């Protein structure tokens, strides 16, 4: 038994340790990866150099077309290692444009599905208004595309998914997370800055993950899949979600139910993991 467990662990391949480009390639069927607007296109932010920040040739967003389980797909991966995965004008336009192209494919008879690999703190502050506009376009494009094919969001690494892109995540047909993932509207540092250290200590990692970590979000029914940090496990879960087809009722259309649950939360005391689960599970 011990030898089997060791062999299983050795066979695992971490997904979170991969860069954005490698993640996209790992999810597409072997040999089908084709990158759109790759680094040789040199679509870089014109705003970062003005503040002494070295831009990246793909602006931290990888867009790839290919096949998933033999079906046409687009995989969009945000590089969390570049500017914390923050989105500006160029990266946001790449994501929105890719989703819009997938929608156009569907309208023209090619059933193209989409996967969003979300490792982002939200809008890039250096490009605030332009970034916010791009995120709004992304959200509209998700809603448009999910009429035809499921749009699956995946939050895998410790960068998490926050800000306006957490709203985009909530608009996805399905959401998949790992234990390492985090998902929330505001990041811990932002909450600490606005509410104070006594209210929210961003350095308290067990506390942060107990509220916004992947396991908690799954237990609270805010995501649809909870999977180990393993490429094959994630691929398998992804295939299973696509096989389910479009959900009968999108999570974003269950807003009345979520508001009802939140009304029962005692806001006079600091929430803990048990209180959050109780609120969403109705226990």
mmCIF file of C-alpha atoms in Angstrom:
data_model
loop_
_atom_site.group_PDB
_atom_site.id
_atom_site.type_symbol
_atom_site.label_atom_id
_atom_site.label_comp_id
_atom_site.label_asym_id
_atom_site.label_seq_id
_atom_site.Cartn_x
_atom_site.Cartn_y
_atom_site.Cartn_z
ATOM 1 C CA UNK A 1 0.000 0.000 0.000
ATOM 2 C CA UNK A 2 2.806 2.417 0.911
ATOM 3 C CA UNK A 3 4.576 1.690 -2.391
ATOM 4 C CA UNK A 4 1.337 2.358 -4.295
ATOM 5 C CA UNK A 5 0.882 5.696 -2.520
ATOM 6 C CA UNK A 6 4.470 6.704 -3.293
ATOM 7 C CA UNK A 7 4.039 5.733 -6.945
ATOM 8 C CA UNK A 8 0.806 7.738 -7.134
ATOM 9 C CA UNK A 9 2.456 10.818 -5.632
ATOM 10 C CA UNK A 10 5.426 10.545 -7.978
ATOM 11 C CA UNK A 11 3.091 10.288 -10.958
ATOM 12 C CA UNK A 12 1.320 13.527 -10.069
ATOM 13 C CA UNK A 13 2.199 16.690 -11.949
ATOM 14 C CA UNK A 14 1.460 19.975 -10.196
ATOM 15 C CA UNK A 15 -0.753 22.347 -12.155
ATOM 16 C CA UNK A 16 -0.103 25.393 -9.975
ATOM 17 C CA UNK A 17 3.659 25.173 -10.569
ATOM 18 C CA UNK A 18 3.149 25.632 -14.322
ATOM 19 C CA UNK A 19 3.209 29.021 -16.024
ATOM 20 C CA UNK A 20 0.147 30.298 -17.864
ATOM 21 C CA UNK A 21 1.274 29.030 -21.273
ATOM 22 C CA UNK A 22 2.097 25.566 -19.912
ATOM 23 C CA UNK A 23 -1.254 25.416 -18.105
ATOM 24 C CA UNK A 24 -3.153 26.165 -21.308
ATOM 25 C CA UNK A 25 -1.148 23.565 -23.222
ATOM 26 C CA UNK A 26 -1.734 20.967 -20.479
ATOM 27 C CA UNK A 27 -5.522 21.328 -20.676
ATOM 28 C CA UNK A 28 -5.808 21.099 -24.460
ATOM 29 C CA UNK A 29 -5.653 17.756 -26.267
ATOM 30 C CA UNK A 30 -2.104 16.764 -27.187
ATOM 31 C CA UNK A 31 -0.888 18.440 -30.358
ATOM 32 C CA UNK A 32 -3.849 20.819 -30.669
ATOM 33 C CA UNK A 33 -2.376 23.893 -28.928
ATOM 34 C CA UNK A 34 -2.264 26.997 -31.143
ATOM 35 C CA UNK A 35 -1.565 30.348 -29.511
ATOM 36 C CA UNK A 36 -3.280 33.505 -30.714
ATOM 37 C CA UNK A 37 -1.447 36.829 -30.390
ATOM 38 C CA UNK A 38 1.647 35.156 -28.964
ATOM 39 C CA UNK A 39 4.628 37.133 -27.600
ATOM 40 C CA UNK A 40 5.976 37.669 -31.127
ATOM 41 C CA UNK A 41 2.945 39.881 -31.777
ATOM 42 C CA UNK A 42 4.407 42.138 -29.056
ATOM 43 C CA UNK A 43 1.090 43.434 -27.757
ATOM 44 C CA UNK A 44 2.391 45.227 -24.684
ATOM 45 C CA UNK A 45 0.853 47.744 -22.342
ATOM 46 C CA UNK A 46 1.827 51.293 -23.383
ATOM 47 C CA UNK A 47 1.198 52.530 -19.850
ATOM 48 C CA UNK A 48 3.603 50.479 -17.743
ATOM 49 C CA UNK A 49 6.862 51.937 -19.164
ATOM 50 C CA UNK A 50 5.634 55.423 -18.261
ATOM 51 C CA UNK A 51 5.884 54.333 -14.618
ATOM 52 C CA UNK A 52 9.205 52.570 -14.973
ATOM 53 C CA UNK A 53 7.659 49.092 -15.127
ATOM 54 C CA UNK A 54 9.007 46.661 -17.717
ATOM 55 C CA UNK A 55 6.086 45.386 -19.840
ATOM 56 C CA UNK A 56 5.638 41.809 -20.990
ATOM 57 C CA UNK A 57 5.270 40.889 -24.656
ATOM 58 C CA UNK A 58 1.927 39.118 -24.080
ATOM 59 C CA UNK A 59 0.794 41.467 -21.268
ATOM 60 C CA UNK A 60 0.443 38.479 -18.969
ATOM 61 C CA UNK A 61 -2.408 36.824 -20.869
ATOM 62 C CA UNK A 62 -2.127 33.662 -22.979
ATOM 63 C CA UNK A 63 -4.901 32.833 -25.465
ATOM 64 C CA UNK A 64 -4.840 29.396 -27.099
ATOM 65 C CA UNK A 65 -7.196 27.533 -29.397
ATOM 66 C CA UNK A 66 -7.328 23.780 -29.717
ATOM 67 C CA UNK A 67 -9.398 20.796 -28.690
ATOM 68 C CA UNK A 68 -10.670 19.568 -25.327
ATOM 69 C CA UNK A 69 -11.893 15.988 -25.435
ATOM 70 C CA UNK A 70 -11.974 16.330 -29.217
ATOM 71 C CA UNK A 71 -14.183 19.437 -29.210
ATOM 72 C CA UNK A 72 -13.127 22.962 -30.306
ATOM 73 C CA UNK A 73 -12.080 25.102 -27.362
ATOM 74 C CA UNK A 74 -10.341 28.299 -26.376
ATOM 75 C CA UNK A 75 -8.248 28.415 -23.199
ATOM 76 C CA UNK A 76 -7.412 31.813 -21.730
ATOM 77 C CA UNK A 77 -4.736 31.837 -19.027
ATOM 78 C CA UNK A 78 -3.697 34.789 -16.865
ATOM 79 C CA UNK A 79 -0.055 34.765 -15.737
ATOM 80 C CA UNK A 80 -0.167 35.372 -11.996
ATOM 81 C CA UNK A 81 3.598 35.915 -11.874
ATOM 82 C CA UNK A 82 3.340 39.120 -13.954
ATOM 83 C CA UNK A 83 2.027 42.134 -12.045
ATOM 84 C CA UNK A 84 0.089 39.812 -9.726
ATOM 85 C CA UNK A 85 -2.095 38.714 -12.629
ATOM 86 C CA UNK A 86 -3.631 42.197 -12.764
ATOM 87 C CA UNK A 87 -5.498 43.145 -15.933
ATOM 88 C CA UNK A 88 -5.042 46.263 -17.995
ATOM 89 C CA UNK A 89 -6.160 47.486 -21.384
ATOM 90 C CA UNK A 90 -4.247 44.990 -23.565
ATOM 91 C CA UNK A 91 -4.651 41.816 -21.499
ATOM 92 C CA UNK A 92 -8.322 42.541 -20.893
ATOM 93 C CA UNK A 93 -8.921 43.158 -24.600
ATOM 94 C CA UNK A 94 -7.258 39.830 -25.441
ATOM 95 C CA UNK A 95 -9.574 37.959 -23.091
ATOM 96 C CA UNK A 96 -12.741 39.738 -24.238
ATOM 97 C CA UNK A 97 -11.775 39.335 -27.884
ATOM 98 C CA UNK A 98 -11.119 35.603 -27.498
ATOM 99 C CA UNK A 99 -14.491 35.048 -25.829
ATOM 100 C CA UNK A 100 -16.231 37.083 -28.533
ATOM 101 C CA UNK A 101 -14.532 35.007 -31.251
ATOM 102 C CA UNK A 102 -15.731 31.822 -29.517
ATOM 103 C CA UNK A 103 -19.275 33.206 -29.494
ATOM 104 C CA UNK A 104 -18.995 34.041 -33.185
ATOM 105 C CA UNK A 105 -17.803 30.474 -33.854
ATOM 106 C CA UNK A 106 -20.919 29.143 -32.150
ATOM 107 C CA UNK A 107 -23.183 31.424 -34.144
ATOM 108 C CA UNK A 108 -21.526 30.157 -37.307
ATOM 109 C CA UNK A 109 -22.050 26.508 -36.379
ATOM 110 C CA UNK A 110 -18.715 25.643 -34.679
ATOM 111 C CA UNK A 111 -19.530 24.731 -31.042
ATOM 112 C CA UNK A 112 -16.500 26.290 -29.330
ATOM 113 C CA UNK A 113 -16.238 26.000 -25.540
ATOM 114 C CA UNK A 114 -14.095 28.182 -23.240
ATOM 115 C CA UNK A 115 -11.907 27.813 -20.156
ATOM 116 C CA UNK A 116 -10.692 30.782 -18.108
ATOM 117 C CA UNK A 117 -7.617 30.194 -15.931
ATOM 118 C CA UNK A 118 -8.028 32.915 -13.329
ATOM 119 C CA UNK A 119 -4.952 33.989 -11.374
ATOM 120 C CA UNK A 120 -5.626 37.662 -10.797
ATOM 121 C CA UNK A 121 -6.026 40.397 -8.248
ATOM 122 C CA UNK A 122 -8.356 42.256 -10.590
ATOM 123 C CA UNK A 123 -7.790 45.500 -12.439
ATOM 124 C CA UNK A 124 -4.262 46.895 -12.841
ATOM 125 C CA UNK A 125 -4.197 50.126 -10.865
ATOM 126 C CA UNK A 126 -1.840 51.776 -13.374
ATOM 127 C CA UNK A 127 -4.582 51.352 -15.995
ATOM 128 C CA UNK A 128 -7.606 51.665 -13.751
ATOM 129 C CA UNK A 129 -10.307 53.056 -16.044
ATOM 130 C CA UNK A 130 -9.130 51.159 -19.107
ATOM 131 C CA UNK A 131 -8.820 47.959 -17.083
ATOM 132 C CA UNK A 132 -12.297 48.350 -15.591
ATOM 133 C CA UNK A 133 -13.758 48.855 -19.056
ATOM 134 C CA UNK A 134 -11.978 45.718 -20.284
ATOM 135 C CA UNK A 135 -13.276 43.658 -17.357
ATOM 136 C CA UNK A 136 -16.814 44.849 -18.094
ATOM 137 C CA UNK A 137 -16.353 43.652 -21.681
ATOM 138 C CA UNK A 138 -15.092 40.289 -20.395
ATOM 139 C CA UNK A 139 -18.150 39.888 -18.191
ATOM 140 C CA UNK A 140 -20.510 40.712 -21.064
ATOM 141 C CA UNK A 141 -18.662 38.270 -23.331
ATOM 142 C CA UNK A 142 -19.006 35.441 -20.780
ATOM 143 C CA UNK A 143 -22.761 35.991 -20.500
ATOM 144 C CA UNK A 144 -23.058 36.011 -24.305
ATOM 145 C CA UNK A 145 -21.000 32.854 -24.842
ATOM 146 C CA UNK A 146 -22.649 30.779 -22.106
ATOM 147 C CA UNK A 147 -25.892 30.868 -24.094
ATOM 148 C CA UNK A 148 -24.238 28.410 -26.478
ATOM 149 C CA UNK A 149 -21.548 26.499 -24.588
ATOM 150 C CA UNK A 150 -20.422 26.180 -20.966
ATOM 151 C CA UNK A 151 -17.787 28.663 -19.872
ATOM 152 C CA UNK A 152 -15.627 27.112 -17.146
ATOM 153 C CA UNK A 153 -13.528 29.160 -14.749
ATOM 154 C CA UNK A 154 -10.572 27.543 -12.982
ATOM 155 C CA UNK A 155 -8.820 29.088 -9.979
ATOM 156 C CA UNK A 156 -5.806 26.957 -9.146
ATOM 157 C CA UNK A 157 -2.929 28.849 -7.559
ATOM 158 C CA UNK A 158 -2.388 30.947 -4.433
ATOM 159 C CA UNK A 159 -2.664 34.259 -6.333
ATOM 160 C CA UNK A 160 -6.396 33.619 -6.264
ATOM 161 C CA UNK A 161 -9.129 35.519 -8.068
ATOM 162 C CA UNK A 162 -10.274 38.881 -6.737
ATOM 163 C CA UNK A 163 -11.693 42.239 -7.772
ATOM 164 C CA UNK A 164 -13.736 42.597 -10.935
ATOM 165 C CA UNK A 165 -12.492 39.247 -12.210
ATOM 166 C CA UNK A 166 -14.127 37.504 -9.244
ATOM 167 C CA UNK A 167 -17.417 38.802 -10.641
ATOM 168 C CA UNK A 168 -16.403 37.368 -14.016
ATOM 169 C CA UNK A 169 -15.715 34.066 -12.242
ATOM 170 C CA UNK A 170 -19.209 34.158 -10.738
ATOM 171 C CA UNK A 171 -20.673 34.556 -14.221
ATOM 172 C CA UNK A 172 -19.028 31.360 -15.487
ATOM 173 C CA UNK A 173 -21.250 28.351 -16.101
ATOM 174 C CA UNK A 174 -19.072 26.286 -13.761
ATOM 175 C CA UNK A 175 -16.216 27.073 -11.387
ATOM 176 C CA UNK A 176 -13.418 24.675 -10.474
ATOM 177 C CA UNK A 177 -10.925 25.243 -7.638
ATOM 178 C CA UNK A 178 -8.019 23.549 -5.896
ATOM 179 C CA UNK A 179 -7.189 23.610 -2.207
ATOM 180 C CA UNK A 180 -4.526 26.244 -2.943
ATOM 181 C CA UNK A 181 -7.027 28.579 -4.609
ATOM 182 C CA UNK A 182 -8.697 31.646 -3.134
ATOM 183 C CA UNK A 183 -11.789 33.454 -4.385
ATOM 184 C CA UNK A 184 -13.274 36.709 -3.129
ATOM 185 C CA UNK A 185 -14.427 40.158 -4.166
ATOM 186 C CA UNK A 186 -11.709 42.021 -2.240
ATOM 187 C CA UNK A 187 -8.232 40.702 -1.509
ATOM 188 C CA UNK A 188 -6.979 40.384 2.089
ATOM 189 C CA UNK A 189 -4.586 43.341 1.792
ATOM 190 C CA UNK A 190 -7.394 45.594 0.537
ATOM 191 C CA UNK A 191 -9.713 44.589 3.391
ATOM 192 C CA UNK A 192 -6.942 45.088 5.938
ATOM 193 C CA UNK A 193 -6.144 48.518 4.513
ATOM 194 C CA UNK A 194 -9.767 49.662 4.631
ATOM 195 C CA UNK A 195 -10.976 47.952 7.835
ATOM 196 C CA UNK A 196 -7.794 47.737 9.894
ATOM 197 C CA UNK A 197 -5.497 45.000 11.120
ATOM 198 C CA UNK A 198 -7.767 44.067 14.036
ATOM 199 C CA UNK A 199 -10.580 43.328 11.613
ATOM 200 C CA UNK A 200 -8.614 41.400 9.002
ATOM 201 C CA UNK A 201 -4.977 40.348 9.289
ATOM 202 C CA UNK A 202 -3.765 39.571 5.755
ATOM 203 C CA UNK A 203 -0.731 37.733 7.181
ATOM 204 C CA UNK A 204 -2.912 35.147 8.924
ATOM 205 C CA UNK A 205 -2.866 32.566 6.151
ATOM 206 C CA UNK A 206 -4.940 29.862 7.944
ATOM 207 C CA UNK A 207 -7.636 32.459 8.659
ATOM 208 C CA UNK A 208 -7.601 33.799 5.080
ATOM 209 C CA UNK A 209 -7.849 30.343 3.504
ATOM 210 C CA UNK A 210 -10.546 29.282 5.998
ATOM 211 C CA UNK A 211 -12.797 32.020 4.596
ATOM 212 C CA UNK A 212 -11.858 32.347 0.925
ATOM 213 C CA UNK A 213 -9.899 29.153 0.177
ATOM 214 C CA UNK A 214 -10.972 26.572 -2.374
ATOM 215 C CA UNK A 215 -12.221 24.021 0.149
ATOM 216 C CA UNK A 216 -14.398 26.591 1.916
ATOM 217 C CA UNK A 217 -15.821 27.962 -1.329
ATOM 218 C CA UNK A 218 -16.741 24.446 -2.431
ATOM 219 C CA UNK A 219 -18.349 23.633 0.917
ATOM 220 C CA UNK A 220 -20.335 26.873 0.613
ATOM 221 C CA UNK A 221 -21.672 25.850 -2.821
ATOM 222 C CA UNK A 222 -20.008 28.843 -4.479
ATOM 223 C CA UNK A 223 -18.017 26.623 -6.841
ATOM 224 C CA UNK A 224 -18.864 23.385 -8.627
ATOM 225 C CA UNK A 225 -15.677 21.345 -8.393
ATOM 226 C CA UNK A 226 -12.886 20.878 -5.852
ATOM 227 C CA UNK A 227 -9.864 19.000 -7.131
ATOM 228 C CA UNK A 228 -6.268 18.161 -6.216
ATOM 229 C CA UNK A 229 -3.369 20.163 -7.643
ATOM 230 C CA UNK A 230 -2.695 17.631 -10.371
ATOM 231 C CA UNK A 231 -2.832 18.138 -14.135
ATOM 232 C CA UNK A 232 -4.646 14.883 -14.903
ATOM 233 C CA UNK A 233 -7.133 15.332 -12.054
ATOM 234 C CA UNK A 234 -7.974 18.832 -13.292
ATOM 235 C CA UNK A 235 -8.289 17.643 -16.911
ATOM 236 C CA UNK A 236 -10.633 14.871 -15.817
ATOM 237 C CA UNK A 237 -12.802 17.227 -13.777
ATOM 238 C CA UNK A 238 -12.874 19.692 -16.668
ATOM 239 C CA UNK A 239 -14.045 17.007 -19.092
ATOM 240 C CA UNK A 240 -16.747 15.972 -16.625
ATOM 241 C CA UNK A 241 -18.098 19.508 -16.302
ATOM 242 C CA UNK A 242 -18.189 19.993 -20.067
ATOM 243 C CA UNK A 243 -19.997 16.656 -20.419
ATOM 244 C CA UNK A 244 -22.790 18.017 -18.186
ATOM 245 C CA UNK A 245 -23.557 20.687 -20.762
ATOM 246 C CA UNK A 246 -25.031 24.038 -19.857
ATOM 247 C CA UNK A 247 -26.420 24.250 -16.300
ATOM 248 C CA UNK A 248 -30.201 24.369 -15.976
ATOM 249 C CA UNK A 249 -29.853 27.588 -13.966
ATOM 250 C CA UNK A 250 -26.712 29.724 -13.952
ATOM 251 C CA UNK A 251 -25.339 30.564 -10.506
ATOM 252 C CA UNK A 252 -25.567 34.270 -11.277
ATOM 253 C CA UNK A 253 -29.321 33.862 -11.762
ATOM 254 C CA UNK A 254 -29.667 32.476 -8.220
ATOM 255 C CA UNK A 255 -28.900 35.894 -6.715
ATOM 256 C CA UNK A 256 -32.157 36.032 -4.709
ATOM 257 C CA UNK A 257 -31.248 32.797 -2.906
ATOM 258 C CA UNK A 258 -27.765 34.072 -2.033
ATOM 259 C CA UNK A 259 -29.116 37.406 -0.798
ATOM 260 C CA UNK A 260 -31.570 35.547 1.424
ATOM 261 C CA UNK A 261 -28.742 33.515 2.962
ATOM 262 C CA UNK A 262 -26.608 36.618 3.533
ATOM 263 C CA UNK A 263 -29.443 38.409 5.331
ATOM 264 C CA UNK A 264 -29.196 35.812 8.093
ATOM 265 C CA UNK A 265 -25.495 36.478 8.735
ATOM 266 C CA UNK A 266 -24.665 38.260 12.020
ATOM 267 C CA UNK A 267 -22.560 41.219 10.858
ATOM 268 C CA UNK A 268 -21.842 42.414 14.406
ATOM 269 C CA UNK A 269 -19.163 39.744 14.917
ATOM 270 C CA UNK A 270 -16.189 38.569 12.858
ATOM 271 C CA UNK A 271 -17.222 35.679 10.650
ATOM 272 C CA UNK A 272 -15.377 32.375 10.900
ATOM 273 C CA UNK A 273 -15.287 29.335 8.641
ATOM 274 C CA UNK A 274 -18.132 27.568 10.463
ATOM 275 C CA UNK A 275 -20.402 30.619 10.293
ATOM 276 C CA UNK A 276 -19.814 31.020 6.573
ATOM 277 C CA UNK A 277 -20.608 27.386 5.843
ATOM 278 C CA UNK A 278 -23.699 27.539 8.040
ATOM 279 C CA UNK A 279 -24.953 30.593 6.165
ATOM 280 C CA UNK A 280 -24.680 29.029 2.723
ATOM 281 C CA UNK A 281 -25.650 25.491 3.680
ATOM 282 C CA UNK A 282 -28.701 26.689 5.609
ATOM 283 C CA UNK A 283 -27.773 24.678 8.696
#
